[in-house]
PDB file of C-alpha atoms and ligand atoms in Angstrom:
ATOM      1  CA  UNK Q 293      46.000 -51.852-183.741  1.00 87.00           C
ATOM      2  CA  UNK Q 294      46.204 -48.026-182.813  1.00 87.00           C
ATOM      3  CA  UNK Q 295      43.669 -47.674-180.715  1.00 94.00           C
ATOM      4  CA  UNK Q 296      41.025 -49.859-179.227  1.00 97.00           C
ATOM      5  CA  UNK Q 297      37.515 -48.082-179.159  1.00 98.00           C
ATOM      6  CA  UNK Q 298      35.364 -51.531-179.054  1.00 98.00           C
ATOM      7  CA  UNK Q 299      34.631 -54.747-178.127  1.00 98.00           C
ATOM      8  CA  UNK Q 300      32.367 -56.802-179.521  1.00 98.00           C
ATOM      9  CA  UNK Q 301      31.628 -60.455-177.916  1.00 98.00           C
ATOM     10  CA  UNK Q 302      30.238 -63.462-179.150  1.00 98.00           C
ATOM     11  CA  UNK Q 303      27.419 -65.403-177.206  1.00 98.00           C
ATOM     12  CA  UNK Q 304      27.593 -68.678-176.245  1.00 97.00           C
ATOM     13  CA  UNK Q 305      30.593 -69.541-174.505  1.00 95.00           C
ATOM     14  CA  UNK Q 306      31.819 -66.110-173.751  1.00 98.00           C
ATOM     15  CA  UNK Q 307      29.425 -64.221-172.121  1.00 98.00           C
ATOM     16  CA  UNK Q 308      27.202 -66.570-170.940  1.00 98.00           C
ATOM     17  CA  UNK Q 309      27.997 -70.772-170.301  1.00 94.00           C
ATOM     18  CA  UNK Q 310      25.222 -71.707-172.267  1.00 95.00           C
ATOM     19  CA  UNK Q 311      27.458 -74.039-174.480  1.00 90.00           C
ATOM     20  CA  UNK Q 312      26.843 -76.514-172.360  1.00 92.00           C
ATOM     21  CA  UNK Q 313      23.263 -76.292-172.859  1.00 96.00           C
ATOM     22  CA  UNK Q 314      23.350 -76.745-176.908  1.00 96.00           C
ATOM     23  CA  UNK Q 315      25.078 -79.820-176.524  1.00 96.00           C
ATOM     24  CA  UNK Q 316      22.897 -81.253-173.840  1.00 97.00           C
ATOM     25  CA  UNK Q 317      20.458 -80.564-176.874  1.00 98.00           C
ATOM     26  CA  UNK Q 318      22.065 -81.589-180.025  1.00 98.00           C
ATOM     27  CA  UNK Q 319      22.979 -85.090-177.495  1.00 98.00           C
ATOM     28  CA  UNK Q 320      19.598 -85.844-177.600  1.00 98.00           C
ATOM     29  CA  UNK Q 321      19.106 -85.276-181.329  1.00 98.00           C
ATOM     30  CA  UNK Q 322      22.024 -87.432-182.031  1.00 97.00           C
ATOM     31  CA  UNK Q 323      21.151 -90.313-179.873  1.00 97.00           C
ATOM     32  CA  UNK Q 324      17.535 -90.404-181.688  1.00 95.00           C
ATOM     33  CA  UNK Q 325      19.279 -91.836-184.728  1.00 94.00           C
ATOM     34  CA  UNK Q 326      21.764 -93.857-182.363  1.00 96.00           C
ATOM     35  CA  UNK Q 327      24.571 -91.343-182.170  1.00 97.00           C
ATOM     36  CA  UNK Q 328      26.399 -90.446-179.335  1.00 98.00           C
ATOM     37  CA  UNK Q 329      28.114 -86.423-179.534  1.00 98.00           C
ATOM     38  CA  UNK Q 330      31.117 -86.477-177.884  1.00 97.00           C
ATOM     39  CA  UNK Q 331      32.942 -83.379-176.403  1.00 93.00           C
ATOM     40  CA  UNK Q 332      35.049 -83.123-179.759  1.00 93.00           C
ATOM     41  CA  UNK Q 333      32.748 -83.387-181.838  1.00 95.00           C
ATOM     42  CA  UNK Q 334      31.125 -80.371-180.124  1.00 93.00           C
ATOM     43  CA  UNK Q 335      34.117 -78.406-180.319  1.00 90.00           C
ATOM     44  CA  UNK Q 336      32.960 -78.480-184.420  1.00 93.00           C
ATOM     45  CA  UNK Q 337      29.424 -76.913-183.639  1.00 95.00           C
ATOM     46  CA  UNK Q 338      30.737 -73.912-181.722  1.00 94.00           C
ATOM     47  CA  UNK Q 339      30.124 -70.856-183.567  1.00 95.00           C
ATOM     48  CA  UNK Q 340      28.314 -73.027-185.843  1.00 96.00           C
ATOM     49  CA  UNK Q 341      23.990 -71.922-186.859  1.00 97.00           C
ATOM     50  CA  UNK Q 342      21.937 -74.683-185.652  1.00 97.00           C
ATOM     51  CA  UNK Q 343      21.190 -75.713-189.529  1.00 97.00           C
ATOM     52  CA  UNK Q 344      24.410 -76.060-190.232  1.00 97.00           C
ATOM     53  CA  UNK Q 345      25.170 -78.140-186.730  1.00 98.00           C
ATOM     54  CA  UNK Q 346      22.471 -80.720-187.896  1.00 98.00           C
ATOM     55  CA  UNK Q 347      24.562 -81.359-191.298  1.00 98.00           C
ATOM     56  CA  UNK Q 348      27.695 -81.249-188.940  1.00 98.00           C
ATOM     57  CA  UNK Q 349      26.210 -84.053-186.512  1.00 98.00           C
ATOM     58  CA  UNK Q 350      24.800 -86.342-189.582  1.00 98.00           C
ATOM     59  CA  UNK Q 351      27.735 -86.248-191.492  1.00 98.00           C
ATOM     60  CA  UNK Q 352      29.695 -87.589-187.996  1.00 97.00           C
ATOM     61  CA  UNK Q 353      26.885 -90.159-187.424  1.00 97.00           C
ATOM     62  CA  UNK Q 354      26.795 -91.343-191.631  1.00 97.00           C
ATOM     63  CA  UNK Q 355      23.182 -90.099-191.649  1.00 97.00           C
ATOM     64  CA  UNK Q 356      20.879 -89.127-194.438  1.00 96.00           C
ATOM     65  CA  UNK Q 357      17.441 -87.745-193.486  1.00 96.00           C
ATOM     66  CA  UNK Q 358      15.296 -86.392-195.797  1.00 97.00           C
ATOM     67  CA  UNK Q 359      14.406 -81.962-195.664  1.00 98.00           C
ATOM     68  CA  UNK Q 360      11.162 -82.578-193.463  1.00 98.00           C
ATOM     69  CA  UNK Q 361      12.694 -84.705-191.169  1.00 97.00           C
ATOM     70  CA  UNK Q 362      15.743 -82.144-190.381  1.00 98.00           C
ATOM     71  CA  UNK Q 363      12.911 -79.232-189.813  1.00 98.00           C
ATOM     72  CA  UNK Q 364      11.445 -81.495-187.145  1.00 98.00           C
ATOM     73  CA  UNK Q 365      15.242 -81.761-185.585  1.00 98.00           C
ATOM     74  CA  UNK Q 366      16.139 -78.360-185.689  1.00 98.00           C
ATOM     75  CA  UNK Q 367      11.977 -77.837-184.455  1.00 98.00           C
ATOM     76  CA  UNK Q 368      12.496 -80.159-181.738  1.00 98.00           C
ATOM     77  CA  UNK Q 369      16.415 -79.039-180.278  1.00 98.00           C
ATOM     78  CA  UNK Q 370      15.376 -75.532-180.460  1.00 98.00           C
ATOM     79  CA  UNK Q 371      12.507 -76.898-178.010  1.00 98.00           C
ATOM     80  CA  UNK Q 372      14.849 -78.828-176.023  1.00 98.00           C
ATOM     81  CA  UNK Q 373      17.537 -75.579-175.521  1.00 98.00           C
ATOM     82  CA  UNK Q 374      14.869 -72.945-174.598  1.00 98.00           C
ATOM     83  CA  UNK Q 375      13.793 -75.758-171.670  1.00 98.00           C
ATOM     84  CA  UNK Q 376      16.852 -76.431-170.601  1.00 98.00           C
ATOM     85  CA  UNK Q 377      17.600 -72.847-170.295  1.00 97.00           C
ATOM     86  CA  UNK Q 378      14.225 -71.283-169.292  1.00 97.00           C
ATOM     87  CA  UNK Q 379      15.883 -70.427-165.846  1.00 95.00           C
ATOM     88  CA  UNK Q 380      18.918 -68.719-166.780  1.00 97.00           C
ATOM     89  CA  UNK Q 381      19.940 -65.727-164.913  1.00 95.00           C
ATOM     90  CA  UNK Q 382      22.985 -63.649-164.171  1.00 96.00           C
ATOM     91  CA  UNK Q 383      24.424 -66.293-162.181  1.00 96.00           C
ATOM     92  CA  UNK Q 384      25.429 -68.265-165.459  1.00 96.00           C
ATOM     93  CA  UNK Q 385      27.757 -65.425-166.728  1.00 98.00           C
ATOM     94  CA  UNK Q 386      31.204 -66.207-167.252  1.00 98.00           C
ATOM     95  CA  UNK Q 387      33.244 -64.711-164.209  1.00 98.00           C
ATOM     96  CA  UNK Q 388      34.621 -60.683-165.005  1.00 98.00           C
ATOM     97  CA  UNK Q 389      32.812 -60.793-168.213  1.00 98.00           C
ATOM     98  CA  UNK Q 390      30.394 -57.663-167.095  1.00 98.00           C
ATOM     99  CA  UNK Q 391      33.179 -55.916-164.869  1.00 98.00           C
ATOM    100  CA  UNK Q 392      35.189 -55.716-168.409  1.00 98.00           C
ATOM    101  CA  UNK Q 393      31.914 -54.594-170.193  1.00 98.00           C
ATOM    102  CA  UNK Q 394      31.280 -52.231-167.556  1.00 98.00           C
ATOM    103  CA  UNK Q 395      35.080 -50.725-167.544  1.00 98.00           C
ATOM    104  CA  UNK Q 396      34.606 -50.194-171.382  1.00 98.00           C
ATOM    105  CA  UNK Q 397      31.078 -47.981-171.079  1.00 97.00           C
ATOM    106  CA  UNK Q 398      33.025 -45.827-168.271  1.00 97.00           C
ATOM    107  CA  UNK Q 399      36.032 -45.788-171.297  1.00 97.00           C
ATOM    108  CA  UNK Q 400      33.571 -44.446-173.717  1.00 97.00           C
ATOM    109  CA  UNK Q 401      34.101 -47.474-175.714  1.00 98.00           C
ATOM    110  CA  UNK Q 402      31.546 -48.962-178.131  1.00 98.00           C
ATOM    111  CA  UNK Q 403      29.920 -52.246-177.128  1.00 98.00           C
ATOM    112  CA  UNK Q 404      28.581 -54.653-179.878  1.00 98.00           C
ATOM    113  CA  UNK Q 405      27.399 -58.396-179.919  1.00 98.00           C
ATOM    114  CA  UNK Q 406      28.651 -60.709-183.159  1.00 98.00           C
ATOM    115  CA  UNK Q 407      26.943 -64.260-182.452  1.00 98.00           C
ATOM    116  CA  UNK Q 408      25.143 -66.826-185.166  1.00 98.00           C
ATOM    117  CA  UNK Q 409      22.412 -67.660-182.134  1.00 98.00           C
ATOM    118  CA  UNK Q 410      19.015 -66.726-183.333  1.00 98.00           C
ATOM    119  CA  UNK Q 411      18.084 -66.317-179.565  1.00 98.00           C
ATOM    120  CA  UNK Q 412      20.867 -64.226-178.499  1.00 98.00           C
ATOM    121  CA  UNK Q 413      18.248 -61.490-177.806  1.00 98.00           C
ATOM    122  CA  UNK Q 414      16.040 -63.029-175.650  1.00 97.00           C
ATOM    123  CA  UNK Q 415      19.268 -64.577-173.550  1.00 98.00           C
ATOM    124  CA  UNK Q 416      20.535 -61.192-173.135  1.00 98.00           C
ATOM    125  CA  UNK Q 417      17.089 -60.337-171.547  1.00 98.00           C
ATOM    126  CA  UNK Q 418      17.118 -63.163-169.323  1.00 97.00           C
ATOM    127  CA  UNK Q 419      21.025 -62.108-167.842  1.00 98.00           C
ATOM    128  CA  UNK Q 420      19.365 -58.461-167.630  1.00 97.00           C
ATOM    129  CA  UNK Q 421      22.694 -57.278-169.840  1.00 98.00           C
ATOM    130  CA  UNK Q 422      20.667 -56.334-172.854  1.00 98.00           C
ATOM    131  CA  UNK Q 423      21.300 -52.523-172.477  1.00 98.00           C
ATOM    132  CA  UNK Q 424      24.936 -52.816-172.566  1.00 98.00           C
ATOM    133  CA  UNK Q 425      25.203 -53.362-176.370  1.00 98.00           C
ATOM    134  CA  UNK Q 426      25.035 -50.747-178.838  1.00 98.00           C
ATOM    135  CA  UNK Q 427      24.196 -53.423-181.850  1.00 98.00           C
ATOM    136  CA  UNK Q 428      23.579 -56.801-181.682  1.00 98.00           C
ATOM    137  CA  UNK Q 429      24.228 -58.907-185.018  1.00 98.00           C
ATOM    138  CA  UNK Q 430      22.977 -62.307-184.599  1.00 97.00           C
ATOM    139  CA  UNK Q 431      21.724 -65.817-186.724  1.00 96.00           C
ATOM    140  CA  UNK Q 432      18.565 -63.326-188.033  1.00 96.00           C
ATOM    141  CA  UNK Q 433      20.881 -60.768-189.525  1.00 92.00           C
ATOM    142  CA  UNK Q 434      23.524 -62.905-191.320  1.00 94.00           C
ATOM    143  CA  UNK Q 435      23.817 -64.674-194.641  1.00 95.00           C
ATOM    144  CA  UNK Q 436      27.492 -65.811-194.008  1.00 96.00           C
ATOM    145  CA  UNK Q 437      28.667 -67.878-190.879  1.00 95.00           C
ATOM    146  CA  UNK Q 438      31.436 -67.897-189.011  1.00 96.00           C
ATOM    147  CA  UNK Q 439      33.980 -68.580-189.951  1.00 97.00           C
ATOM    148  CA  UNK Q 440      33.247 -65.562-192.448  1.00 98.00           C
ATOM    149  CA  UNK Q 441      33.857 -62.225-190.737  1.00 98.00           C
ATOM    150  CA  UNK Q 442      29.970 -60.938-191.648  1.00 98.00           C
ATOM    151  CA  UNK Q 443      28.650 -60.985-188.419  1.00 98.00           C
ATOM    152  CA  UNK Q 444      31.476 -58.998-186.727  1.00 98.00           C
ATOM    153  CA  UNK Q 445      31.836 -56.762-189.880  1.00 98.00           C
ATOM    154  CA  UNK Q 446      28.253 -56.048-189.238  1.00 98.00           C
ATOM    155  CA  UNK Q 447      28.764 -54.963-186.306  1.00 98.00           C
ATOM    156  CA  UNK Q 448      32.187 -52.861-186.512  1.00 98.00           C
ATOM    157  CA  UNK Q 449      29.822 -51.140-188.957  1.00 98.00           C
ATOM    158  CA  UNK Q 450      26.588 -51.119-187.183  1.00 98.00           C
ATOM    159  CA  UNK Q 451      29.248 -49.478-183.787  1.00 98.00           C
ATOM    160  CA  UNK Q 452      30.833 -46.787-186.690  1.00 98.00           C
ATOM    161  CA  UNK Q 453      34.214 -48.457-185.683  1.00 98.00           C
ATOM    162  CA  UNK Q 454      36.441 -50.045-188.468  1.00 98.00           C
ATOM    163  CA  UNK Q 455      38.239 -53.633-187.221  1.00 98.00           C
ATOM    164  CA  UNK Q 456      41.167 -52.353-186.342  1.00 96.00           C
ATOM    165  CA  UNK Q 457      39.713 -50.174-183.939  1.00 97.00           C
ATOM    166  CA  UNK Q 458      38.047 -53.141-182.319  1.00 98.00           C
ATOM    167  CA  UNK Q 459      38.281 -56.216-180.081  1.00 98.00           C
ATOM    168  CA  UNK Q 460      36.506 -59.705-180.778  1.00 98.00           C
ATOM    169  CA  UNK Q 461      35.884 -61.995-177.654  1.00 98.00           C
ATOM    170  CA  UNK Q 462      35.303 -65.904-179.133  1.00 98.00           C
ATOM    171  CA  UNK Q 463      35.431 -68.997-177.349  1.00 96.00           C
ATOM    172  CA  UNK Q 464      35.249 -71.219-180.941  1.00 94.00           C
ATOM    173  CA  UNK Q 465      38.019 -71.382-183.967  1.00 95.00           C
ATOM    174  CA  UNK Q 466      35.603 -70.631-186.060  1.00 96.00           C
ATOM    175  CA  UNK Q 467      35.181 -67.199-184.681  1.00 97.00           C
ATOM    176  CA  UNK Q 468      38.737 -66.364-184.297  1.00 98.00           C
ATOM    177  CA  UNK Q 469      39.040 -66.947-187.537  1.00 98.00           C
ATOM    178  CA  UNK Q 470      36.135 -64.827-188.685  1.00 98.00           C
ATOM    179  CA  UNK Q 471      37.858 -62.283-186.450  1.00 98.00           C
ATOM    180  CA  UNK Q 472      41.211 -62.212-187.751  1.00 97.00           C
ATOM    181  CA  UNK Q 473      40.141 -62.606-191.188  1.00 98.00           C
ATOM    182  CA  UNK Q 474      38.365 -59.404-190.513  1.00 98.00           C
ATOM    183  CA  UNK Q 475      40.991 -57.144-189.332  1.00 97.00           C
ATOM    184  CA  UNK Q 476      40.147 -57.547-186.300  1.00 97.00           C
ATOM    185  CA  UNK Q 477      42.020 -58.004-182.646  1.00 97.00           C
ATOM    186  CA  UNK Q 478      41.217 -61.530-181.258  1.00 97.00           C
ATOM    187  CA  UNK Q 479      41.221 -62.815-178.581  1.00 98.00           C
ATOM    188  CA  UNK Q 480      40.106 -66.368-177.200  1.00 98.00           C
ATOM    189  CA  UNK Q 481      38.398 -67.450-174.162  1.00 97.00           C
ATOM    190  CA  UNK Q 482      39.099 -71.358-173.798  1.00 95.00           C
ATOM    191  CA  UNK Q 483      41.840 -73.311-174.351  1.00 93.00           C
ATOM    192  CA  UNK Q 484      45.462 -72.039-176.262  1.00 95.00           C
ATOM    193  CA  UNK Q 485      45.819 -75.338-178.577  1.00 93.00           C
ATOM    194  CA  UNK Q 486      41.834 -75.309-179.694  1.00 91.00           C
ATOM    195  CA  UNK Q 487      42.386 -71.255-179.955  1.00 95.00           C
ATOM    196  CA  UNK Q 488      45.576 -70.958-180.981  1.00 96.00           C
ATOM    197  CA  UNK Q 489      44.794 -68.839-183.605  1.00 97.00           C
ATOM    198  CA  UNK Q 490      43.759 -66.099-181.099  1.00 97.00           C
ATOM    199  CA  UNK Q 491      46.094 -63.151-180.595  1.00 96.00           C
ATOM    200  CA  UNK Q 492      45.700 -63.249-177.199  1.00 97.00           C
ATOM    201  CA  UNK Q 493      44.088 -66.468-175.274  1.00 97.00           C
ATOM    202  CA  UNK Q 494      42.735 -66.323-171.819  1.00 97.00           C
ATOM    203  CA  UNK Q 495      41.239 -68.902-169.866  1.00 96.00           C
ATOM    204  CA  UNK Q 496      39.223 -66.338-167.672  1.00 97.00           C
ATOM    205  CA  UNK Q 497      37.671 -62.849-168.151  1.00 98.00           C
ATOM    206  CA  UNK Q 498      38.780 -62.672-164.545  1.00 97.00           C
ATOM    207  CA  UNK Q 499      41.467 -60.171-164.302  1.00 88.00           C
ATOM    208  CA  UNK Q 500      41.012 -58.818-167.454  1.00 97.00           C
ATOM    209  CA  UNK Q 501      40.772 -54.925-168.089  1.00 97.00           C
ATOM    210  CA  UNK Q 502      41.713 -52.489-170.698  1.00 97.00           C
ATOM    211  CA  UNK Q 503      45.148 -52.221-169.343  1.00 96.00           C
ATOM    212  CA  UNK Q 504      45.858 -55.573-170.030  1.00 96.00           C
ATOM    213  CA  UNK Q 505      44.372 -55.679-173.782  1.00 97.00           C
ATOM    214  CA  UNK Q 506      45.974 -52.470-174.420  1.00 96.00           C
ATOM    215  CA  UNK Q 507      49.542 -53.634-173.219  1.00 95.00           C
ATOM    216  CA  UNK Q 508      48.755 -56.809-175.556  1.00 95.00           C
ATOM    217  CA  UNK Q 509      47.374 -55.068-178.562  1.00 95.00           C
ATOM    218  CA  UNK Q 510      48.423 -51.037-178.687  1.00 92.00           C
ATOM    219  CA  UNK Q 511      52.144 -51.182-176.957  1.00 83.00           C
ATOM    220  CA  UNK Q 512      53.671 -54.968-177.694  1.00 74.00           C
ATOM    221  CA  UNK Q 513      52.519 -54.188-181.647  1.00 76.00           C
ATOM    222  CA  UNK Q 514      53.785 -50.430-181.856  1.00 76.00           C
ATOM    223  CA  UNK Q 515      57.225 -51.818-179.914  1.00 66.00           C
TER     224      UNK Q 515
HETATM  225  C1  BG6 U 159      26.333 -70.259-181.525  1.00 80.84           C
HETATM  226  C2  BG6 U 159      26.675 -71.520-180.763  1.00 80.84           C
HETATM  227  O1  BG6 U 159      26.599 -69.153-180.706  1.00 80.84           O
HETATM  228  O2  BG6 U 159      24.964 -70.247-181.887  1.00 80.84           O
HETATM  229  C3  BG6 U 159      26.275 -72.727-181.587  1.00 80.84           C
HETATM  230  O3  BG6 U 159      28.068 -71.558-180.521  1.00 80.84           O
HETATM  231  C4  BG6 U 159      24.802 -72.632-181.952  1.00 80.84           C
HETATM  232  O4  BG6 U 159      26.528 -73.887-180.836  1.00 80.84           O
HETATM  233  C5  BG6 U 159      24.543 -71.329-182.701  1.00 80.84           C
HETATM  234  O5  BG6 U 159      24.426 -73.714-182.792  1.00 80.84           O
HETATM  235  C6  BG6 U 159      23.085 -71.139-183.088  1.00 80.84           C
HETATM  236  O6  BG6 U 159      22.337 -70.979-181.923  1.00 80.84           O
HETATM  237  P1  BG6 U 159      20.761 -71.022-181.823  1.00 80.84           P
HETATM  238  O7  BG6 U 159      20.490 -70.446-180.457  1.00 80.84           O
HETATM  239  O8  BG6 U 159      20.227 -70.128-182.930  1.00 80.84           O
HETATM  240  O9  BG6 U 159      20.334 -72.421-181.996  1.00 80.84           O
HETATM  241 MG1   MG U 160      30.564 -69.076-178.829  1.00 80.84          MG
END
């Protein structure tokens, strides 16, 4: 990298903790046909579009289920998620995630969101953060899913940045991979085996700032 003139974040798991929630959700599903999600498992539907999660979770379980049947899943977790996070608010962000979002806007940077939830709008509402991004590129505007880079070439595009000139903020492998298959600078928020993939993993946006990223990406590369 050169220069970094964006940042675009994924969802779930790095701006806001609703991870949790989808596999409160997908638990449910799973114990319906008598199987029981465990944390590892859910490390495989991170990133993942909530069809594709439902093949994920009966291949796991040895399940067949016929077309109708899987509507009425996906029907009924999407039911189960918006419940169980009806109440979100600001509260639920991930610590330093808006101070870094806010440093960028004062840095004239470009903001951009690159996540495969079809209901990343109406969370972004709900944490009153919606104004901060410039595009959002979600489940309704991709064919391909992470970990192809569509969603966050959509958005390099949608920003007028190329990937080079830009920053991707993941908390699943499948996104870091999407990222650095892109061209673009990753970095993880989680744990350094799960994300080791990452250029840069950090367990915390707290104490994060340009200065650090730029130290990481712009001066350790160019030395
Ligand atoms: C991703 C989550 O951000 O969005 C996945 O990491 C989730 O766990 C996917 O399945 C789709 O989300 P939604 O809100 O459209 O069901
Ligand atoms: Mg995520």
């Amino acid at each position: 990298m050169k220069e970094i003139k964006g940042y675009i974040f994924d969802l779930d798991g790095v701006i806001v903790d609703t991870a949790k929630y989808h596999f409160v959700a997908w638990s449910n599903i799973a114990r319906t046909f008598d199987y029981e999600l465990t944390h590892e498992d859910n490390e495989l539907l991170k990133g993942v579009s909530r069809v594709d999660s439902l093949e994920i979770i009966l291949e796991l379980a040895g399940k067949t289920l016929e077309d109708d049947q899987k509507k009425a899943l996906l029907i009924k977790k999407n039911e189960e998620y918006l419940s169980l996070i009806e109440g979100l608010t600001k509260d639920e962000m991930l610590p330093g995630v808006e101070d870094l979002i806010t440093e960028a806007r004062e840095l004239g940077f470009k903001i951009g969101l690159g996540s495969a939830s079809k209901n990343a709008e109406q969370i972004l509402v709900k944490l009153g953060v919606i104004d901060y991004f410039e595009t959002i590129v979600d489940g309704n505007g991709v064919v391909n899913g992470k970990p192809h880079p569509e969603v966050f070439l959509t958005g390099a595009k949608n920003l007028g940045l190329h990937p080079e000139e830009c920053i991707v903020f993941e908390d699943s492998q499948k996104g870091i991979v999407a990222a650095n298959t892109g061209g673009f600078g990753s970095v993880g928020i989680g744990n350094a085996e799960e994300l080791q993939e990452a250029d840069l993993v950090i367990s915390s946006f707290e104490k994060l700032t340009y200065s650090v990223l730029q130290t990481v990406f712009i001066e350790l590369h160019n030395n």
